[in-house]
PDB file of C-alpha atoms in Angstrom:
ATOM      1  CA  UNK A   1     -25.444 -33.772  -8.739  1.00 52.00           C
ATOM      2  CA  UNK A   2     -25.819 -37.819  -7.729  1.00 46.00           C
ATOM      3  CA  UNK A   3     -22.859 -39.655  -5.856  1.00 48.00           C
ATOM      4  CA  UNK A   4     -21.848 -41.172  -9.394  1.00 47.00           C
ATOM      5  CA  UNK A   5     -20.812 -38.101 -10.443  1.00 44.00           C
ATOM      6  CA  UNK A   6     -19.106 -37.053  -7.388  1.00 42.00           C
ATOM      7  CA  UNK A   7     -16.756 -39.811  -7.013  1.00 39.00           C
ATOM      8  CA  UNK A   8     -15.343 -38.188 -10.829  1.00 38.00           C
ATOM      9  CA  UNK A   9     -15.168 -34.899  -9.527  1.00 39.00           C
ATOM     10  CA  UNK A  10     -11.219 -33.471  -8.806  1.00 35.00           C
ATOM     11  CA  UNK A  11     -11.433 -30.833  -6.301  1.00 40.00           C
ATOM     12  CA  UNK A  12      -9.440 -28.030  -8.801  1.00 40.00           C
ATOM     13  CA  UNK A  13     -13.278 -28.267 -10.779  1.00 45.00           C
ATOM     14  CA  UNK A  14     -13.472 -24.499  -7.822  1.00 44.00           C
ATOM     15  CA  UNK A  15      -9.973 -23.231  -8.250  1.00 42.00           C
ATOM     16  CA  UNK A  16      -8.923 -21.449  -5.526  1.00 50.00           C
ATOM     17  CA  UNK A  17     -12.428 -22.834  -3.894  1.00 47.00           C
ATOM     18  CA  UNK A  18     -10.432 -26.270  -2.264  1.00 52.00           C
ATOM     19  CA  UNK A  19      -7.829 -24.554  -0.629  1.00 50.00           C
ATOM     20  CA  UNK A  20      -5.307 -26.244  -0.482  1.00 47.00           C
ATOM     21  CA  UNK A  21      -3.721 -26.193   2.526  1.00 50.00           C
ATOM     22  CA  UNK A  22      -0.700 -28.119   3.676  1.00 45.00           C
ATOM     23  CA  UNK A  23      -2.409 -30.638   7.169  1.00 48.00           C
ATOM     24  CA  UNK A  24      -0.274 -29.509   9.524  1.00 45.00           C
ATOM     25  CA  UNK A  25      -1.960 -26.545   9.544  1.00 50.00           C
ATOM     26  CA  UNK A  26      -4.549 -28.746  11.001  1.00 62.00           C
ATOM     27  CA  UNK A  27      -7.955 -30.115   9.623  1.00 77.00           C
ATOM     28  CA  UNK A  28     -10.762 -27.549   8.828  1.00 82.00           C
ATOM     29  CA  UNK A  29     -12.935 -29.480   9.361  1.00 89.00           C
ATOM     30  CA  UNK A  30     -14.367 -31.672  12.436  1.00 94.00           C
ATOM     31  CA  UNK A  31     -14.957 -35.444  12.189  1.00 91.00           C
ATOM     32  CA  UNK A  32     -19.053 -36.929  11.873  1.00 92.00           C
ATOM     33  CA  UNK A  33     -20.332 -39.982  13.117  1.00 88.00           C
ATOM     34  CA  UNK A  34     -24.470 -39.266  12.794  1.00 91.00           C
ATOM     35  CA  UNK A  35     -24.418 -42.053   9.706  1.00 90.00           C
ATOM     36  CA  UNK A  36     -22.019 -44.129   7.878  1.00 89.00           C
ATOM     37  CA  UNK A  37     -22.260 -41.986   4.551  1.00 88.00           C
ATOM     38  CA  UNK A  38     -19.833 -44.131   2.680  1.00 83.00           C
ATOM     39  CA  UNK A  39     -22.228 -47.424   2.919  1.00 78.00           C
ATOM     40  CA  UNK A  40     -25.597 -48.438   3.681  1.00 74.00           C
ATOM     41  CA  UNK A  41     -26.598 -49.578   6.884  1.00 69.00           C
ATOM     42  CA  UNK A  42     -29.237 -49.487   8.505  1.00 63.00           C
ATOM     43  CA  UNK A  43     -29.716 -47.477  12.038  1.00 67.00           C
ATOM     44  CA  UNK A  44     -33.055 -46.499  14.223  1.00 68.00           C
ATOM     45  CA  UNK A  45     -32.351 -42.880  14.826  1.00 85.00           C
ATOM     46  CA  UNK A  46     -30.691 -40.350  14.106  1.00 93.00           C
ATOM     47  CA  UNK A  47     -30.309 -36.739  15.704  1.00 94.00           C
ATOM     48  CA  UNK A  48     -29.143 -32.391  14.756  1.00 97.00           C
ATOM     49  CA  UNK A  49     -25.806 -31.433  15.890  1.00 96.00           C
ATOM     50  CA  UNK A  50     -26.535 -29.965  19.055  1.00 95.00           C
ATOM     51  CA  UNK A  51     -23.254 -27.674  18.826  1.00 96.00           C
ATOM     52  CA  UNK A  52     -23.854 -23.327  18.997  1.00 97.00           C
ATOM     53  CA  UNK A  53     -21.670 -21.385  17.055  1.00 98.00           C
ATOM     54  CA  UNK A  54     -19.504 -19.163  19.378  1.00 98.00           C
ATOM     55  CA  UNK A  55     -19.726 -14.976  18.238  1.00 98.00           C
ATOM     56  CA  UNK A  56     -16.213 -15.082  20.015  1.00 98.00           C
ATOM     57  CA  UNK A  57     -14.849 -17.251  17.578  1.00 98.00           C
ATOM     58  CA  UNK A  58     -12.368 -15.342  14.701  1.00 98.00           C
ATOM     59  CA  UNK A  59     -13.115 -17.140  12.468  1.00 98.00           C
ATOM     60  CA  UNK A  60     -17.366 -16.176  13.190  1.00 98.00           C
ATOM     61  CA  UNK A  61     -15.444 -13.386  13.565  1.00 98.00           C
ATOM     62  CA  UNK A  62     -14.189 -12.502  10.419  1.00 98.00           C
ATOM     63  CA  UNK A  63     -17.557 -14.235   8.860  1.00 98.00           C
ATOM     64  CA  UNK A  64     -18.733 -11.348   9.296  1.00 98.00           C
ATOM     65  CA  UNK A  65     -16.207  -8.637   7.670  1.00 98.00           C
ATOM     66  CA  UNK A  66     -16.214 -10.834   5.268  1.00 98.00           C
ATOM     67  CA  UNK A  67     -19.667 -10.682   4.359  1.00 98.00           C
ATOM     68  CA  UNK A  68     -19.548  -7.180   4.588  1.00 98.00           C
ATOM     69  CA  UNK A  69     -17.714  -6.411   2.121  1.00 98.00           C
ATOM     70  CA  UNK A  70     -19.814  -8.849   0.249  1.00 98.00           C
ATOM     71  CA  UNK A  71     -22.690  -6.918   0.252  1.00 98.00           C
ATOM     72  CA  UNK A  72     -20.806  -3.333   0.101  1.00 98.00           C
ATOM     73  CA  UNK A  73     -19.104  -3.591  -2.625  1.00 97.00           C
ATOM     74  CA  UNK A  74     -22.383  -6.176  -4.302  1.00 97.00           C
ATOM     75  CA  UNK A  75     -20.298  -9.152  -5.457  1.00 96.00           C
ATOM     76  CA  UNK A  76     -21.639 -11.930  -7.022  1.00 98.00           C
ATOM     77  CA  UNK A  77     -19.329 -14.227  -5.729  1.00 98.00           C
ATOM     78  CA  UNK A  78     -18.368 -15.421  -2.008  1.00 98.00           C
ATOM     79  CA  UNK A  79     -15.700 -18.223  -1.372  1.00 98.00           C
ATOM     80  CA  UNK A  80     -15.864 -15.998   2.438  1.00 97.00           C
ATOM     81  CA  UNK A  81     -14.097 -20.238   3.604  1.00 97.00           C
ATOM     82  CA  UNK A  82     -10.982 -19.182   0.757  1.00 96.00           C
ATOM     83  CA  UNK A  83     -10.724 -16.181   3.148  1.00 97.00           C
ATOM     84  CA  UNK A  84     -10.395 -18.112   7.277  1.00 97.00           C
ATOM     85  CA  UNK A  85      -7.649 -20.185   8.093  1.00 96.00           C
ATOM     86  CA  UNK A  86      -8.279 -23.973   8.756  1.00 96.00           C
ATOM     87  CA  UNK A  87      -8.129 -23.044  12.097  1.00 96.00           C
ATOM     88  CA  UNK A  88     -10.791 -20.438  11.622  1.00 97.00           C
ATOM     89  CA  UNK A  89     -13.182 -22.812   9.526  1.00 97.00           C
ATOM     90  CA  UNK A  90     -13.484 -24.920  11.950  1.00 97.00           C
ATOM     91  CA  UNK A  91     -15.037 -22.120  13.732  1.00 98.00           C
ATOM     92  CA  UNK A  92     -18.082 -21.598  11.860  1.00 98.00           C
ATOM     93  CA  UNK A  93     -21.069 -23.474  12.153  1.00 98.00           C
ATOM     94  CA  UNK A  94     -23.294 -22.435  10.484  1.00 98.00           C
ATOM     95  CA  UNK A  95     -23.137 -18.545   8.763  1.00 98.00           C
ATOM     96  CA  UNK A  96     -24.942 -14.852  10.262  1.00 98.00           C
ATOM     97  CA  UNK A  97     -27.889 -14.101   9.803  1.00 97.00           C
ATOM     98  CA  UNK A  98     -26.745 -11.163   7.457  1.00 98.00           C
ATOM     99  CA  UNK A  99     -25.865 -12.940   4.957  1.00 98.00           C
ATOM    100  CA  UNK A 100     -29.674 -11.680   4.141  1.00 98.00           C
ATOM    101  CA  UNK A 101     -27.625  -8.733   3.024  1.00 98.00           C
ATOM    102  CA  UNK A 102     -25.958 -10.064   0.147  1.00 98.00           C
ATOM    103  CA  UNK A 103     -29.023  -9.534  -2.866  1.00 98.00           C
ATOM    104  CA  UNK A 104     -26.598  -9.343  -5.504  1.00 98.00           C
ATOM    105  CA  UNK A 105     -25.074 -12.804  -4.842  1.00 98.00           C
ATOM    106  CA  UNK A 106     -25.067 -15.604  -7.892  1.00 98.00           C
ATOM    107  CA  UNK A 107     -22.956 -17.926  -6.641  1.00 98.00           C
ATOM    108  CA  UNK A 108     -22.004 -18.740  -3.011  1.00 98.00           C
ATOM    109  CA  UNK A 109     -19.359 -21.544  -2.530  1.00 98.00           C
ATOM    110  CA  UNK A 110     -18.754 -23.624   0.770  1.00 98.00           C
ATOM    111  CA  UNK A 111     -16.298 -25.789  -0.422  1.00 97.00           C
ATOM    112  CA  UNK A 112     -15.148 -28.356   2.650  1.00 96.00           C
ATOM    113  CA  UNK A 113     -17.281 -26.253   5.256  1.00 97.00           C
ATOM    114  CA  UNK A 114     -17.484 -27.268   9.160  1.00 98.00           C
ATOM    115  CA  UNK A 115     -21.353 -26.456   9.117  1.00 98.00           C
ATOM    116  CA  UNK A 116     -24.265 -28.135  10.876  1.00 98.00           C
ATOM    117  CA  UNK A 117     -26.571 -26.057   9.879  1.00 98.00           C
ATOM    118  CA  UNK A 118     -27.469 -22.959   6.970  1.00 98.00           C
ATOM    119  CA  UNK A 119     -30.119 -19.726   8.618  1.00 98.00           C
ATOM    120  CA  UNK A 120     -33.364 -19.578   6.745  1.00 98.00           C
ATOM    121  CA  UNK A 121     -32.142 -15.789   5.384  1.00 98.00           C
ATOM    122  CA  UNK A 122     -30.431 -18.082   2.797  1.00 98.00           C
ATOM    123  CA  UNK A 123     -33.280 -17.425   1.319  1.00 98.00           C
ATOM    124  CA  UNK A 124     -33.025 -13.499   1.149  1.00 98.00           C
ATOM    125  CA  UNK A 125     -30.234 -13.844  -1.371  1.00 98.00           C
ATOM    126  CA  UNK A 126     -32.951 -13.787  -4.145  1.00 97.00           C
ATOM    127  CA  UNK A 127     -30.208 -13.309  -7.183  1.00 98.00           C
ATOM    128  CA  UNK A 128     -28.837 -17.140  -6.203  1.00 98.00           C
ATOM    129  CA  UNK A 129     -28.588 -18.945  -9.101  1.00 98.00           C
ATOM    130  CA  UNK A 130     -25.487 -21.661  -7.989  1.00 98.00           C
ATOM    131  CA  UNK A 131     -25.031 -23.200  -4.733  1.00 98.00           C
ATOM    132  CA  UNK A 132     -22.292 -25.051  -3.853  1.00 98.00           C
ATOM    133  CA  UNK A 133     -21.833 -26.487   0.280  1.00 98.00           C
ATOM    134  CA  UNK A 134     -19.966 -29.790  -1.618  1.00 97.00           C
ATOM    135  CA  UNK A 135     -17.618 -31.995   0.850  1.00 97.00           C
ATOM    136  CA  UNK A 136     -19.550 -30.778   4.038  1.00 97.00           C
ATOM    137  CA  UNK A 137     -20.028 -33.611   5.438  1.00 97.00           C
ATOM    138  CA  UNK A 138     -21.480 -32.821   8.840  1.00 97.00           C
ATOM    139  CA  UNK A 139     -24.064 -29.831   6.383  1.00 98.00           C
ATOM    140  CA  UNK A 140     -27.149 -33.337   6.443  1.00 98.00           C
ATOM    141  CA  UNK A 141     -30.162 -30.793   5.818  1.00 98.00           C
ATOM    142  CA  UNK A 142     -31.275 -27.509   5.194  1.00 98.00           C
ATOM    143  CA  UNK A 143     -33.803 -24.832   5.651  1.00 98.00           C
ATOM    144  CA  UNK A 144     -37.322 -24.535   4.007  1.00 98.00           C
ATOM    145  CA  UNK A 145     -36.583 -21.453   3.713  1.00 98.00           C
ATOM    146  CA  UNK A 146     -33.821 -22.139  -0.095  1.00 98.00           C
ATOM    147  CA  UNK A 147     -37.126 -22.715  -1.773  1.00 98.00           C
ATOM    148  CA  UNK A 148     -37.394 -18.634  -2.148  1.00 98.00           C
ATOM    149  CA  UNK A 149     -34.354 -17.947  -4.567  1.00 98.00           C
ATOM    150  CA  UNK A 150     -35.930 -18.429  -7.194  1.00 97.00           C
ATOM    151  CA  UNK A 151     -32.964 -18.206 -10.250  1.00 98.00           C
ATOM    152  CA  UNK A 152     -31.006 -21.046  -8.300  1.00 98.00           C
ATOM    153  CA  UNK A 153     -30.243 -23.802 -11.110  1.00 98.00           C
ATOM    154  CA  UNK A 154     -27.678 -25.397 -10.246  1.00 98.00           C
ATOM    155  CA  UNK A 155     -25.635 -26.697  -7.238  1.00 98.00           C
ATOM    156  CA  UNK A 156     -22.715 -29.081  -6.162  1.00 98.00           C
ATOM    157  CA  UNK A 157     -23.788 -31.376  -2.674  1.00 97.00           C
ATOM    158  CA  UNK A 158     -21.933 -34.308  -1.084  1.00 96.00           C
ATOM    159  CA  UNK A 159     -25.727 -36.312  -0.681  1.00 95.00           C
ATOM    160  CA  UNK A 160     -24.874 -39.287   0.743  1.00 95.00           C
ATOM    161  CA  UNK A 161     -23.723 -37.007   3.702  1.00 96.00           C
ATOM    162  CA  UNK A 162     -27.979 -36.093   3.246  1.00 97.00           C
ATOM    163  CA  UNK A 163     -30.472 -36.964   5.770  1.00 96.00           C
ATOM    164  CA  UNK A 164     -32.699 -39.585   3.970  1.00 94.00           C
ATOM    165  CA  UNK A 165     -31.169 -40.150   0.804  1.00 93.00           C
ATOM    166  CA  UNK A 166     -31.417 -42.258  -2.329  1.00 90.00           C
ATOM    167  CA  UNK A 167     -27.965 -44.096  -1.726  1.00 89.00           C
ATOM    168  CA  UNK A 168     -28.479 -44.930   1.704  1.00 89.00           C
ATOM    169  CA  UNK A 169     -31.734 -43.854   4.004  1.00 90.00           C
ATOM    170  CA  UNK A 170     -30.569 -42.548   6.872  1.00 92.00           C
ATOM    171  CA  UNK A 171     -33.390 -42.428   9.093  1.00 94.00           C
ATOM    172  CA  UNK A 172     -34.225 -38.341   9.693  1.00 96.00           C
ATOM    173  CA  UNK A 173     -33.652 -36.107  12.830  1.00 96.00           C
ATOM    174  CA  UNK A 174     -37.274 -37.799  15.379  1.00 96.00           C
ATOM    175  CA  UNK A 175     -39.511 -34.100  15.614  1.00 97.00           C
ATOM    176  CA  UNK A 176     -41.350 -32.550  18.214  1.00 96.00           C
ATOM    177  CA  UNK A 177     -45.117 -32.438  18.494  1.00 96.00           C
ATOM    178  CA  UNK A 178     -46.341 -29.404  17.225  1.00 95.00           C
ATOM    179  CA  UNK A 179     -47.523 -26.160  19.503  1.00 94.00           C
ATOM    180  CA  UNK A 180     -50.864 -23.874  17.625  1.00 93.00           C
ATOM    181  CA  UNK A 181     -48.573 -21.135  21.333  1.00 93.00           C
ATOM    182  CA  UNK A 182     -45.022 -20.653  21.898  1.00 93.00           C
ATOM    183  CA  UNK A 183     -46.223 -17.919  24.936  1.00 91.00           C
ATOM    184  CA  UNK A 184     -43.480 -21.283  26.576  1.00 92.00           C
ATOM    185  CA  UNK A 185     -41.130 -20.804  24.016  1.00 93.00           C
ATOM    186  CA  UNK A 186     -37.959 -18.159  23.699  1.00 95.00           C
ATOM    187  CA  UNK A 187     -38.491 -18.756  20.189  1.00 94.00           C
ATOM    188  CA  UNK A 188     -34.400 -16.691  20.333  1.00 95.00           C
ATOM    189  CA  UNK A 189     -32.615 -20.075  22.226  1.00 96.00           C
ATOM    190  CA  UNK A 190     -34.339 -22.678  20.706  1.00 97.00           C
ATOM    191  CA  UNK A 191     -32.433 -25.777  22.124  1.00 97.00           C
ATOM    192  CA  UNK A 192     -30.931 -27.546  18.984  1.00 97.00           C
ATOM    193  CA  UNK A 193     -30.941 -30.921  19.783  1.00 95.00           C
ATOM    194  CA  UNK A 194     -34.846 -30.482  20.031  1.00 95.00           C
ATOM    195  CA  UNK A 195     -35.043 -28.091  17.563  1.00 97.00           C
ATOM    196  CA  UNK A 196     -32.347 -28.545  14.556  1.00 97.00           C
ATOM    197  CA  UNK A 197     -32.274 -24.716  15.567  1.00 97.00           C
ATOM    198  CA  UNK A 198     -31.719 -22.570  17.581  1.00 97.00           C
ATOM    199  CA  UNK A 199     -33.808 -19.104  16.653  1.00 95.00           C
ATOM    200  CA  UNK A 200     -36.416 -18.508  14.731  1.00 95.00           C
ATOM    201  CA  UNK A 201     -38.530 -15.370  13.661  1.00 94.00           C
ATOM    202  CA  UNK A 202     -40.652 -15.567  11.232  1.00 96.00           C
ATOM    203  CA  UNK A 203     -42.758 -19.284   9.063  1.00 97.00           C
ATOM    204  CA  UNK A 204     -41.208 -20.806   6.396  1.00 98.00           C
ATOM    205  CA  UNK A 205     -44.627 -21.269   4.451  1.00 98.00           C
ATOM    206  CA  UNK A 206     -46.377 -17.733   5.214  1.00 96.00           C
ATOM    207  CA  UNK A 207     -43.184 -15.901   6.184  1.00 96.00           C
ATOM    208  CA  UNK A 208     -45.278 -13.733   8.874  1.00 94.00           C
ATOM    209  CA  UNK A 209     -44.005 -13.479  12.497  1.00 93.00           C
ATOM    210  CA  UNK A 210     -44.433 -17.214  14.705  1.00 91.00           C
ATOM    211  CA  UNK A 211     -44.606 -14.741  17.846  1.00 83.00           C
ATOM    212  CA  UNK A 212     -48.182 -14.742  17.592  1.00 81.00           C
ATOM    213  CA  UNK A 213     -49.180 -17.946  16.197  1.00 89.00           C
ATOM    214  CA  UNK A 214     -47.734 -21.601  16.884  1.00 94.00           C
ATOM    215  CA  UNK A 215     -44.555 -23.884  16.107  1.00 96.00           C
ATOM    216  CA  UNK A 216     -45.509 -26.160  13.278  1.00 97.00           C
ATOM    217  CA  UNK A 217     -42.201 -28.347  12.064  1.00 98.00           C
ATOM    218  CA  UNK A 218     -42.249 -30.961   8.911  1.00 98.00           C
ATOM    219  CA  UNK A 219     -39.891 -32.367   7.125  1.00 98.00           C
ATOM    220  CA  UNK A 220     -39.718 -32.719   3.293  1.00 98.00           C
ATOM    221  CA  UNK A 221     -37.008 -33.774   0.131  1.00 97.00           C
ATOM    222  CA  UNK A 222     -37.650 -31.627  -2.326  1.00 98.00           C
ATOM    223  CA  UNK A 223     -35.731 -31.179  -6.420  1.00 97.00           C
ATOM    224  CA  UNK A 224     -33.724 -27.813  -5.223  1.00 98.00           C
ATOM    225  CA  UNK A 225     -31.953 -26.998  -8.207  1.00 97.00           C
ATOM    226  CA  UNK A 226     -29.517 -30.095  -9.780  1.00 96.00           C
ATOM    227  CA  UNK A 227     -30.152 -32.312  -5.957  1.00 97.00           C
ATOM    228  CA  UNK A 228     -32.752 -33.373  -4.017  1.00 97.00           C
ATOM    229  CA  UNK A 229     -32.686 -31.512  -0.626  1.00 98.00           C
ATOM    230  CA  UNK A 230     -33.437 -32.693   2.662  1.00 98.00           C
ATOM    231  CA  UNK A 231     -35.628 -29.679   4.050  1.00 98.00           C
ATOM    232  CA  UNK A 232     -36.396 -28.385   8.068  1.00 98.00           C
ATOM    233  CA  UNK A 233     -39.694 -26.679   7.990  1.00 98.00           C
ATOM    234  CA  UNK A 234     -40.864 -24.451  11.320  1.00 98.00           C
ATOM    235  CA  UNK A 235     -43.697 -22.314   9.958  1.00 97.00           C
ATOM    236  CA  UNK A 236     -45.716 -21.090  12.049  1.00 96.00           C
ATOM    237  CA  UNK A 237     -49.652 -23.011  11.710  1.00 96.00           C
ATOM    238  CA  UNK A 238     -49.946 -26.638  10.557  1.00 96.00           C
ATOM    239  CA  UNK A 239     -52.699 -24.302   8.054  1.00 96.00           C
ATOM    240  CA  UNK A 240     -49.019 -23.732   5.885  1.00 97.00           C
ATOM    241  CA  UNK A 241     -47.661 -26.815   6.601  1.00 98.00           C
ATOM    242  CA  UNK A 242     -50.858 -28.329   4.352  1.00 97.00           C
ATOM    243  CA  UNK A 243     -49.708 -25.856   1.969  1.00 98.00           C
ATOM    244  CA  UNK A 244     -46.529 -27.504   1.441  1.00 98.00           C
ATOM    245  CA  UNK A 245     -45.951 -29.556  -2.001  1.00 97.00           C
ATOM    246  CA  UNK A 246     -45.890 -33.007  -2.656  1.00 97.00           C
ATOM    247  CA  UNK A 247     -42.586 -34.387  -1.653  1.00 96.00           C
ATOM    248  CA  UNK A 248     -40.039 -35.365  -4.443  1.00 96.00           C
ATOM    249  CA  UNK A 249     -40.190 -39.185  -7.127  1.00 93.00           C
ATOM    250  CA  UNK A 250     -39.243 -42.055  -4.960  1.00 91.00           C
ATOM    251  CA  UNK A 251     -38.728 -39.980  -1.743  1.00 94.00           C
ATOM    252  CA  UNK A 252     -41.016 -40.278   1.132  1.00 94.00           C
ATOM    253  CA  UNK A 253     -44.323 -38.200  -0.764  1.00 94.00           C
ATOM    254  CA  UNK A 254     -46.201 -35.891   1.558  1.00 95.00           C
ATOM    255  CA  UNK A 255     -44.314 -33.739   4.745  1.00 97.00           C
ATOM    256  CA  UNK A 256     -43.406 -35.643   7.258  1.00 97.00           C
ATOM    257  CA  UNK A 257     -41.916 -35.233  11.146  1.00 97.00           C
ATOM    258  CA  UNK A 258     -39.024 -37.634  11.142  1.00 96.00           C
ATOM    259  CA  UNK A 259     -37.154 -41.652  11.573  1.00 91.00           C
ATOM    260  CA  UNK A 260     -37.028 -44.402   9.886  1.00 82.00           C
ATOM    261  CA  UNK A 261     -37.344 -43.795   5.937  1.00 74.00           C
ATOM    262  CA  UNK A 262     -39.011 -47.112   3.824  1.00 69.00           C
ATOM    263  CA  UNK A 263     -37.818 -47.985   0.757  1.00 59.00           C
ATOM    264  CA  UNK A 264     -39.734 -46.624  -2.178  1.00 58.00           C
ATOM    265  CA  UNK A 265     -41.692 -49.255  -4.494  1.00 49.00           C
ATOM    266  CA  UNK A 266     -39.085 -48.778  -6.947  1.00 51.00           C
ATOM    267  CA  UNK A 267     -36.001 -49.035  -5.281  1.00 49.00           C
ATOM    268  CA  UNK A 268     -36.438 -52.815  -5.770  1.00 38.00           C
ATOM    269  CA  UNK A 269     -37.451 -52.974  -9.604  1.00 39.00           C
TER     270      UNK A 269
END
């Protein structure tokens, strides 16, 4: 959806999705100062959120239970955050890999989340048709694996919060140089400040294990459902990077390693 459309929407568009808990119960989101999401302000660099998920937190444990329940009953709509208290919501900054089991879910609702990243396992949610992470203001990018959700046709994303969005043109985090070998990397304990992710198992493009291959990360902006999203590709080789499609119209036309976003010529028309 466009930002112009965002201003016309009301919280109750998604019913109980917004969880209208009184403010006295505490905020559901942490503040984000990566870039000004209300007006253009040139900035030389941005970075990834560096928090790691506290897997001992009550909110995380509760979320694991909710995923298990949804996988067991085969539900088609999954709104986990409405089952969490405001405090528990703040404790959840990603989703568990077990979302790969949610193969019956058609609509995933993450309205008002405190997420800073989504795991590549979202690509296994093969029935997904609608994705609603609206007002998740700390969620600036998505994994390339979301493009595997071939039935996904509708999305509602706060586009001003995204790296490289067409309204504000904030920069992308600069990515690390490509490596042809991962021998010196702990693939289960990556630095999110440098890599954006905390672990990697399979190539975003070919889905082969990366353990015996390399590690090549690039950005690409593609239309996914209703919105153009900045996608982080974690590939096993330069050949896989070369297989990526062209970027979306009026965005950076090819895969890139981050930095400042130049305005395309069409912005000046």
